[in-house]
Amino acid sequence: MPDTSYKVSSADVVFEEFDGNLVVLNLASGQYFGPNSPAAAIWTSLVSGVCPADIADAGPKANAVNKFVKDLLSLELILPAPDAKATLKPSEIAILRAIESEPPIEVYDDLADLIVADPIHDVDQEAG
């Protein structure tokens, strides 16, 4: 796992930063995730193709990064992408070096019924 790169698992998994907070939404399950700052920094690096070993080398403990990756895999938010190799940017390294705690990911499903039932996501692209 440490030398494998990852990508977002599908078009149903979207993420956006709002006022410095990252929100990850799985449109298929209706779950959304509120990663804390360390988790958001690792998420951003992972989905850009940086392998977990490189992330751990920049600062966070390897076992914490590997656990975080396992959690993301079990939540079906990421998939292996062996061809997507990327390197950390200096700004990402600085953020990762500052990580001192384990990066938890909080799962919310209180709006799942509404998100899954949203008709805008059930539109046939050709029909409109």
PDB file of C-alpha atoms in Angstrom:
ATOM      1  CA  MET A   1       0.000   0.000   0.000  1.00  0.00           C
ATOM      2  CA  PRO A   2       2.703   2.603   0.811  1.00  0.00           C
ATOM      3  CA  ASP A   3       4.104   2.685  -2.745  1.00  0.00           C
ATOM      4  CA  THR A   4       0.695   2.712  -4.438  1.00  0.00           C
ATOM      5  CA  SER A   5      -0.819   5.943  -5.664  1.00  0.00           C
ATOM      6  CA  TYR A   6      -4.547   6.582  -5.314  1.00  0.00           C
ATOM      7  CA  LYS A   7      -7.337   8.505  -6.977  1.00  0.00           C
ATOM      8  CA  VAL A   8     -10.944   9.396  -6.201  1.00  0.00           C
ATOM      9  CA  SER A   9     -12.952   6.207  -6.629  1.00  0.00           C
ATOM     10  CA  SER A  10     -15.654   7.497  -8.979  1.00  0.00           C
ATOM     11  CA  ALA A  11     -17.457  10.521 -10.357  1.00  0.00           C
ATOM     12  CA  ASP A  12     -19.897  10.068  -7.445  1.00  0.00           C
ATOM     13  CA  VAL A  13     -17.198  11.156  -4.983  1.00  0.00           C
ATOM     14  CA  VAL A  14     -16.785  14.913  -5.019  1.00  0.00           C
ATOM     15  CA  PHE A  15     -14.908  17.256  -2.712  1.00  0.00           C
ATOM     16  CA  GLU A  16     -14.681  20.972  -2.167  1.00  0.00           C
ATOM     17  CA  GLU A  17     -12.991  23.321   0.233  1.00  0.00           C
ATOM     18  CA  PHE A  18     -15.245  25.852   1.963  1.00  0.00           C
ATOM     19  CA  ASP A  19     -13.664  28.536   4.136  1.00  0.00           C
ATOM     20  CA  GLY A  20     -10.619  26.361   4.797  1.00  0.00           C
ATOM     21  CA  ASN A  21     -12.647  23.222   5.566  1.00  0.00           C
ATOM     22  CA  LEU A  22     -12.727  20.242   3.238  1.00  0.00           C
ATOM     23  CA  VAL A  23     -15.999  18.415   2.589  1.00  0.00           C
ATOM     24  CA  VAL A  24     -16.032  15.095   0.750  1.00  0.00           C
ATOM     25  CA  LEU A  25     -19.392  13.836  -0.526  1.00  0.00           C
ATOM     26  CA  ASN A  26     -20.281  10.403  -1.839  1.00  0.00           C
ATOM     27  CA  LEU A  27     -23.337  11.007  -4.007  1.00  0.00           C
ATOM     28  CA  ALA A  28     -23.998   7.266  -4.364  1.00  0.00           C
ATOM     29  CA  SER A  29     -24.251   6.587  -0.630  1.00  0.00           C
ATOM     30  CA  GLY A  30     -25.319  10.044   0.512  1.00  0.00           C
ATOM     31  CA  GLN A  31     -22.589  10.099   3.129  1.00  0.00           C
ATOM     32  CA  TYR A  32     -20.425  13.134   3.591  1.00  0.00           C
ATOM     33  CA  PHE A  33     -17.152  13.456   5.383  1.00  0.00           C
ATOM     34  CA  GLY A  34     -15.566  16.251   7.344  1.00  0.00           C
ATOM     35  CA  PRO A  35     -11.854  15.580   7.502  1.00  0.00           C
ATOM     36  CA  ASN A  36      -9.953  17.669  10.052  1.00  0.00           C
ATOM     37  CA  SER A  37      -6.983  19.741   8.855  1.00  0.00           C
ATOM     38  CA  PRO A  38      -4.412  16.905   8.984  1.00  0.00           C
ATOM     39  CA  ALA A  39      -6.817  14.534   7.220  1.00  0.00           C
ATOM     40  CA  ALA A  40      -7.638  17.173   4.594  1.00  0.00           C
ATOM     41  CA  ALA A  41      -3.934  17.710   3.878  1.00  0.00           C
ATOM     42  CA  ILE A  42      -3.379  13.981   3.434  1.00  0.00           C
ATOM     43  CA  TRP A  43      -6.558  13.616   1.320  1.00  0.00           C
ATOM     44  CA  THR A  44      -5.467  16.396  -1.026  1.00  0.00           C
ATOM     45  CA  SER A  45      -2.047  14.830  -1.527  1.00  0.00           C
ATOM     46  CA  LEU A  46      -3.454  11.312  -1.963  1.00  0.00           C
ATOM     47  CA  VAL A  47      -6.030  12.192  -4.617  1.00  0.00           C
ATOM     48  CA  SER A  48      -3.438  14.159  -6.561  1.00  0.00           C
ATOM     49  CA  GLY A  49      -1.422  10.931  -6.915  1.00  0.00           C
ATOM     50  CA  VAL A  50       1.157  11.210  -4.130  1.00  0.00           C
ATOM     51  CA  CYS A  51       1.816   7.779  -2.598  1.00  0.00           C
ATOM     52  CA  PRO A  52       1.344   7.282   1.158  1.00  0.00           C
ATOM     53  CA  ALA A  53       5.057   6.573   1.702  1.00  0.00           C
ATOM     54  CA  ASP A  54       5.969  10.011   0.345  1.00  0.00           C
ATOM     55  CA  ILE A  55       3.314  11.613   2.532  1.00  0.00           C
ATOM     56  CA  ALA A  56       4.664   9.807   5.610  1.00  0.00           C
ATOM     57  CA  ASP A  57       8.219  10.847   4.712  1.00  0.00           C
ATOM     58  CA  ALA A  58       7.062  14.480   4.798  1.00  0.00           C
ATOM     59  CA  GLY A  59       5.814  14.375   8.360  1.00  0.00           C
ATOM     60  CA  PRO A  60       2.893  12.235   9.567  1.00  0.00           C
ATOM     61  CA  LYS A  61       3.674   8.811  11.008  1.00  0.00           C
ATOM     62  CA  ALA A  62       3.495   6.004   8.456  1.00  0.00           C
ATOM     63  CA  ASN A  63       1.064   3.911  10.510  1.00  0.00           C
ATOM     64  CA  ALA A  64      -1.317   6.890  10.794  1.00  0.00           C
ATOM     65  CA  VAL A  65      -1.181   7.524   7.039  1.00  0.00           C
ATOM     66  CA  ASN A  66      -1.696   3.826   6.268  1.00  0.00           C
ATOM     67  CA  LYS A  67      -4.672   3.616   8.633  1.00  0.00           C
ATOM     68  CA  PHE A  68      -6.175   6.704   7.014  1.00  0.00           C
ATOM     69  CA  VAL A  69      -5.748   5.152   3.548  1.00  0.00           C
ATOM     70  CA  LYS A  70      -7.395   1.916   4.756  1.00  0.00           C
ATOM     71  CA  ASP A  71     -10.317   3.942   6.121  1.00  0.00           C
ATOM     72  CA  LEU A  72     -10.729   5.772   2.808  1.00  0.00           C
ATOM     73  CA  LEU A  73     -10.591   2.480   0.908  1.00  0.00           C
ATOM     74  CA  SER A  74     -13.201   0.877   3.173  1.00  0.00           C
ATOM     75  CA  LEU A  75     -15.471   3.901   2.678  1.00  0.00           C
ATOM     76  CA  GLU A  76     -14.974   3.467  -1.089  1.00  0.00           C
ATOM     77  CA  LEU A  77     -13.698   7.032  -1.489  1.00  0.00           C
ATOM     78  CA  ILE A  78     -10.403   6.152  -3.194  1.00  0.00           C
ATOM     79  CA  LEU A  79      -9.029   3.445  -5.467  1.00  0.00           C
ATOM     80  CA  PRO A  80      -5.480   2.426  -6.345  1.00  0.00           C
ATOM     81  CA  ALA A  81      -4.095   4.300  -9.341  1.00  0.00           C
ATOM     82  CA  PRO A  82      -0.636   2.837  -9.963  1.00  0.00           C
ATOM     83  CA  ASP A  83      -0.058   5.064 -13.010  1.00  0.00           C
ATOM     84  CA  ALA A  84      -0.831   8.323 -11.168  1.00  0.00           C
ATOM     85  CA  LYS A  85       2.536   9.194  -9.667  1.00  0.00           C
ATOM     86  CA  ALA A  86       2.897  12.711  -8.300  1.00  0.00           C
ATOM     87  CA  THR A  87       5.300  14.477  -5.989  1.00  0.00           C
ATOM     88  CA  LEU A  88       4.598  16.749  -3.075  1.00  0.00           C
ATOM     89  CA  LYS A  89       4.750  20.486  -3.584  1.00  0.00           C
ATOM     90  CA  PRO A  90       6.791  22.535  -1.086  1.00  0.00           C
ATOM     91  CA  SER A  91       3.588  24.052   0.330  1.00  0.00           C
ATOM     92  CA  GLU A  92       2.158  20.549   0.915  1.00  0.00           C
ATOM     93  CA  ILE A  93       5.361  19.404   2.632  1.00  0.00           C
ATOM     94  CA  ALA A  94       5.157  22.322   5.059  1.00  0.00           C
ATOM     95  CA  ILE A  95       1.559  21.440   5.947  1.00  0.00           C
ATOM     96  CA  LEU A  96       2.315  17.735   6.340  1.00  0.00           C
ATOM     97  CA  ARG A  97       5.339  18.419   8.576  1.00  0.00           C
ATOM     98  CA  ALA A  98       3.051  20.233  11.003  1.00  0.00           C
ATOM     99  CA  ILE A  99       0.770  17.213  11.497  1.00  0.00           C
ATOM    100  CA  GLU A 100       1.065  15.880  15.032  1.00  0.00           C
ATOM    101  CA  SER A 101      -2.160  13.942  15.489  1.00  0.00           C
ATOM    102  CA  GLU A 102      -3.683  10.943  13.769  1.00  0.00           C
ATOM    103  CA  PRO A 103      -5.950  12.027  10.898  1.00  0.00           C
ATOM    104  CA  PRO A 104      -9.484  10.849  11.656  1.00  0.00           C
ATOM    105  CA  ILE A 105     -12.281  11.064   9.126  1.00  0.00           C
ATOM    106  CA  GLU A 106     -15.741  11.817  10.439  1.00  0.00           C
ATOM    107  CA  VAL A 107     -18.635  10.168   8.599  1.00  0.00           C
ATOM    108  CA  TYR A 108     -22.051  11.798   8.459  1.00  0.00           C
ATOM    109  CA  ASP A 109     -25.152  10.216   6.991  1.00  0.00           C
ATOM    110  CA  ASP A 110     -27.898  12.420   8.404  1.00  0.00           C
ATOM    111  CA  LEU A 111     -28.657  13.817   4.928  1.00  0.00           C
ATOM    112  CA  ALA A 112     -28.126  10.560   3.037  1.00  0.00           C
ATOM    113  CA  ASP A 113     -31.778  10.113   2.068  1.00  0.00           C
ATOM    114  CA  LEU A 114     -31.938  13.630   0.641  1.00  0.00           C
ATOM    115  CA  ILE A 115     -28.622  13.410  -1.205  1.00  0.00           C
ATOM    116  CA  VAL A 116     -29.380  10.036  -2.790  1.00  0.00           C
ATOM    117  CA  ALA A 117     -32.894  11.140  -3.755  1.00  0.00           C
ATOM    118  CA  ASP A 118     -31.686  14.399  -5.356  1.00  0.00           C
ATOM    119  CA  PRO A 119     -33.159  14.265  -8.879  1.00  0.00           C
ATOM    120  CA  ILE A 120     -30.361  16.389 -10.355  1.00  0.00           C
ATOM    121  CA  HIS A 121     -28.079  13.372 -10.092  1.00  0.00           C
ATOM    122  CA  ASP A 122     -30.577  11.102 -11.882  1.00  0.00           C
ATOM    123  CA  VAL A 123     -30.625  13.012 -15.149  1.00  0.00           C
ATOM    124  CA  ASP A 124     -29.899  11.299 -18.435  1.00  0.00           C
ATOM    125  CA  GLN A 125     -27.005  13.296 -19.925  1.00  0.00           C
ATOM    126  CA  GLU A 126     -28.279  12.938 -23.502  1.00  0.00           C
ATOM    127  CA  ALA A 127     -31.919  13.699 -22.740  1.00  0.00           C
ATOM    128  CA  GLY A 128     -31.100  16.636 -20.438  1.00  0.00           C
TER     129      GLY A 128
END
